DNA sequence: CGGGGCATTGAGACCCGTCAACGGGCGTGG
DNA sequence: CCACGCCCGTTGACGGGTCTCAATGCCCCG
């Protein structure tokens, strides 16, 4: 599958703008003394593979995709980051993946150097750094199981249940911020297969699709059964 | 693919035995004051999914597989841990995957409670914990790209190059500690496909197979090209 | 020599990818 | 206001890469 030609930028509504923030506005890693907040328009890059990793990031509003590309344009989305999620974690001084805003997003940034300096004096902070890395690792490992061993139906079921849990188990239908292409690249499938699985699930009354970006989970138990 | 019936235990040569060790014998996370060393026979469990995560582990000699199972027996190996690798990292107090010795192995253990207590006073140690989690995360993300977007040939090429780099770039041929089933479960394939890809690569003079567990990389450049 | 575990090989089936056409929503501009 | 174009998603036909099933071979060890 080659679709580098599809890496369209849509229509970025605004350029990233910087806005200082008094912080302590809920950075998940810990309450931190200083942070910047930036707005990223839909489909704009937050950082690229091999960029210097100067910041840690937290989603305040919106959604972000982290991904890798192969030289021929194949893309694997490693994770979607939603409100409250930390991303940009890396061991070295460079990022090992790229990140883009899926929709217009507001992102909190904290300098890694600041965080690390603080962590050297604050065991609580150091611990929460380690915890958030370990959490991302667990998520990645669940994702490995999905990509390595689940079929298309199971992948979609897992994805929908996960999104439902993260987007707020309360509100139904789920409002998906990402396109079919994003979903496909997250699940290791093609847009066509994603589309077919969704219509299958709608036909078997597991879900309803009020619109292409809205999914109502009609029979979550059945979805769980599909998901193994 | 169902092969829970294949989860044979082989013939464990010895039961795990405990042997105290003065430690500081190269625990990658850092020089640590106390550690235990245990021997695990081939195919014996080191910890299981949902076990309480009491220890951090480092491979001294041998090889370990970390994996998850689906209810119907499908298995995904998340990583192979070789000499020097840290595993058993988790955010919560329980493991989220299982670990077994691939071959008879000698494993260093350190109590998590000890490590965390020390980390609270030793920023260097705290940092190395975070680093090792982040490194594992990067490895997992590379693995995601492989499982989500690479074909069987590319997966095998990536696997062989990775093993060559890790097992010691010097010695050729590589001595693989794991079976075809292990490789298949690591790469999200079947043993038959793994076998076919290897014979293909042998037929095209990219590799040689002196025995099923030994692989000589005859044309690493060609392998790199296959790996994208 | 016989047996078991592991790996290889072949034939056929199937899931999903590829290619192509169509449709629907929405903004733009005539 | 409506036509048009663009983006995105859906649907269908078809082919191919990988899985499944089965038989055979190899090697070690009893």
JSON list of N, CA and C in Angstrom, two decimals, chain A residues 9 19 64 76 107-108 110 119 133-134 141 171 198 201 221 223:
[
{"chain": "A", "resi": 9, "resn": "UNK", "atom": "N", "xyz": [-2.69, 17.95, 3.31]},
{"chain": "A", "resi": 9, "resn": "UNK", "atom": "CA", "xyz": [-2.70, 18.75, 4.54]},
{"chain": "A", "resi": 9, "resn": "UNK", "atom": "C", "xyz": [-4.08, 19.32, 4.84]},
{"chain": "A", "resi": 19, "resn": "UNK", "atom": "N", "xyz": [1.01, 30.69, 23.10]},
{"chain": "A", "resi": 19, "resn": "UNK", "atom": "CA", "xyz": [0.35, 31.46, 24.16]},
{"chain": "A", "resi": 19, "resn": "UNK", "atom": "C", "xyz": [0.85, 30.97, 25.51]},
{"chain": "A", "resi": 64, "resn": "UNK", "atom": "N", "xyz": [-4.08, 13.99, 18.69]},
{"chain": "A", "resi": 64, "resn": "UNK", "atom": "CA", "xyz": [-2.78, 13.94, 18.02]},
{"chain": "A", "resi": 64, "resn": "UNK", "atom": "C", "xyz": [-2.52, 12.50, 17.57]},
{"chain": "A", "resi": 76, "resn": "UNK", "atom": "N", "xyz": [2.50, 3.84, 9.79]},
{"chain": "A", "resi": 76, "resn": "UNK", "atom": "CA", "xyz": [1.92, 3.15, 10.94]},
{"chain": "A", "resi": 76, "resn": "UNK", "atom": "C", "xyz": [1.70, 4.16, 12.05]},
{"chain": "A", "resi": 107, "resn": "UNK", "atom": "N", "xyz": [-2.03, 22.19, 22.80]},
{"chain": "A", "resi": 107, "resn": "UNK", "atom": "CA", "xyz": [-1.02, 21.28, 23.36]},
{"chain": "A", "resi": 107, "resn": "UNK", "atom": "C", "xyz": [-0.16, 22.00, 24.39]},
{"chain": "A", "resi": 108, "resn": "UNK", "atom": "N", "xyz": [0.01, 21.37, 25.53]},
{"chain": "A", "resi": 108, "resn": "UNK", "atom": "CA", "xyz": [0.92, 21.91, 26.55]},
{"chain": "A", "resi": 108, "resn": "UNK", "atom": "C", "xyz": [2.32, 21.38, 26.31]},
{"chain": "A", "resi": 110, "resn": "UNK", "atom": "N", "xyz": [6.36, 21.27, 27.87]},
{"chain": "A", "resi": 110, "resn": "UNK", "atom": "CA", "xyz": [7.31, 21.60, 28.92]},
{"chain": "A", "resi": 110, "resn": "UNK", "atom": "C", "xyz": [8.69, 21.18, 28.45]},
{"chain": "A", "resi": 119, "resn": "UNK", "atom": "N", "xyz": [13.19, 16.72, 37.99]},
{"chain": "A", "resi": 119, "resn": "UNK", "atom": "CA", "xyz": [13.06, 15.32, 38.39]},
{"chain": "A", "resi": 119, "resn": "UNK", "atom": "C", "xyz": [14.26, 14.88, 39.23]},
{"chain": "A", "resi": 133, "resn": "UNK", "atom": "N", "xyz": [5.90, 6.67, 31.03]},
{"chain": "A", "resi": 133, "resn": "UNK", "atom": "CA", "xyz": [6.60, 5.88, 30.01]},
{"chain": "A", "resi": 133, "resn": "UNK", "atom": "C", "xyz": [6.13, 4.43, 30.05]},
{"chain": "A", "resi": 134, "resn": "UNK", "atom": "N", "xyz": [5.98, 3.91, 31.25]},
{"chain": "A", "resi": 134, "resn": "UNK", "atom": "CA", "xyz": [5.56, 2.52, 31.39]},
{"chain": "A", "resi": 134, "resn": "UNK", "atom": "C", "xyz": [4.12, 2.32, 30.92]},
{"chain": "A", "resi": 141, "resn": "UNK", "atom": "N", "xyz": [2.14, -2.46, 23.87]},
{"chain": "A", "resi": 141, "resn": "UNK", "atom": "CA", "xyz": [2.17, -3.92, 23.87]},
{"chain": "A", "resi": 141, "resn": "UNK", "atom": "C", "xyz": [0.79, -4.50, 23.55]},
{"chain": "A", "resi": 171, "resn": "UNK", "atom": "N", "xyz": [-20.79, 9.54, 27.09]},
{"chain": "A", "resi": 171, "resn": "UNK", "atom": "CA", "xyz": [-21.48, 9.98, 25.88]},
{"chain": "A", "resi": 171, "resn": "UNK", "atom": "C", "xyz": [-21.38, 8.93, 24.76]},
{"chain": "A", "resi": 198, "resn": "UNK", "atom": "N", "xyz": [-16.88, -1.82, 9.40]},
{"chain": "A", "resi": 198, "resn": "UNK", "atom": "CA", "xyz": [-17.86, -0.96, 10.09]},
{"chain": "A", "resi": 198, "resn": "UNK", "atom": "C", "xyz": [-19.27, -1.21, 9.55]},
{"chain": "A", "resi": 201, "resn": "UNK", "atom": "N", "xyz": [-20.54, -4.41, 10.91]},
{"chain": "A", "resi": 201, "resn": "UNK", "atom": "CA", "xyz": [-20.97, -4.29, 12.29]},
{"chain": "A", "resi": 201, "resn": "UNK", "atom": "C", "xyz": [-22.30, -3.56, 12.39]},
{"chain": "A", "resi": 221, "resn": "UNK", "atom": "N", "xyz": [-21.36, -5.57, 24.42]},
{"chain": "A", "resi": 221, "resn": "UNK", "atom": "CA", "xyz": [-21.04, -6.94, 24.82]},
{"chain": "A", "resi": 221, "resn": "UNK", "atom": "C", "xyz": [-20.63, -7.77, 23.61]},
{"chain": "A", "resi": 223, "resn": "UNK", "atom": "N", "xyz": [-19.39, -6.61, 20.87]},
{"chain": "A", "resi": 223, "resn": "UNK", "atom": "CA", "xyz": [-18.08, -6.10, 20.45]},
{"chain": "A", "resi": 223, "resn": "UNK", "atom": "C", "xyz": [-16.97, -6.71, 21.30]}
]
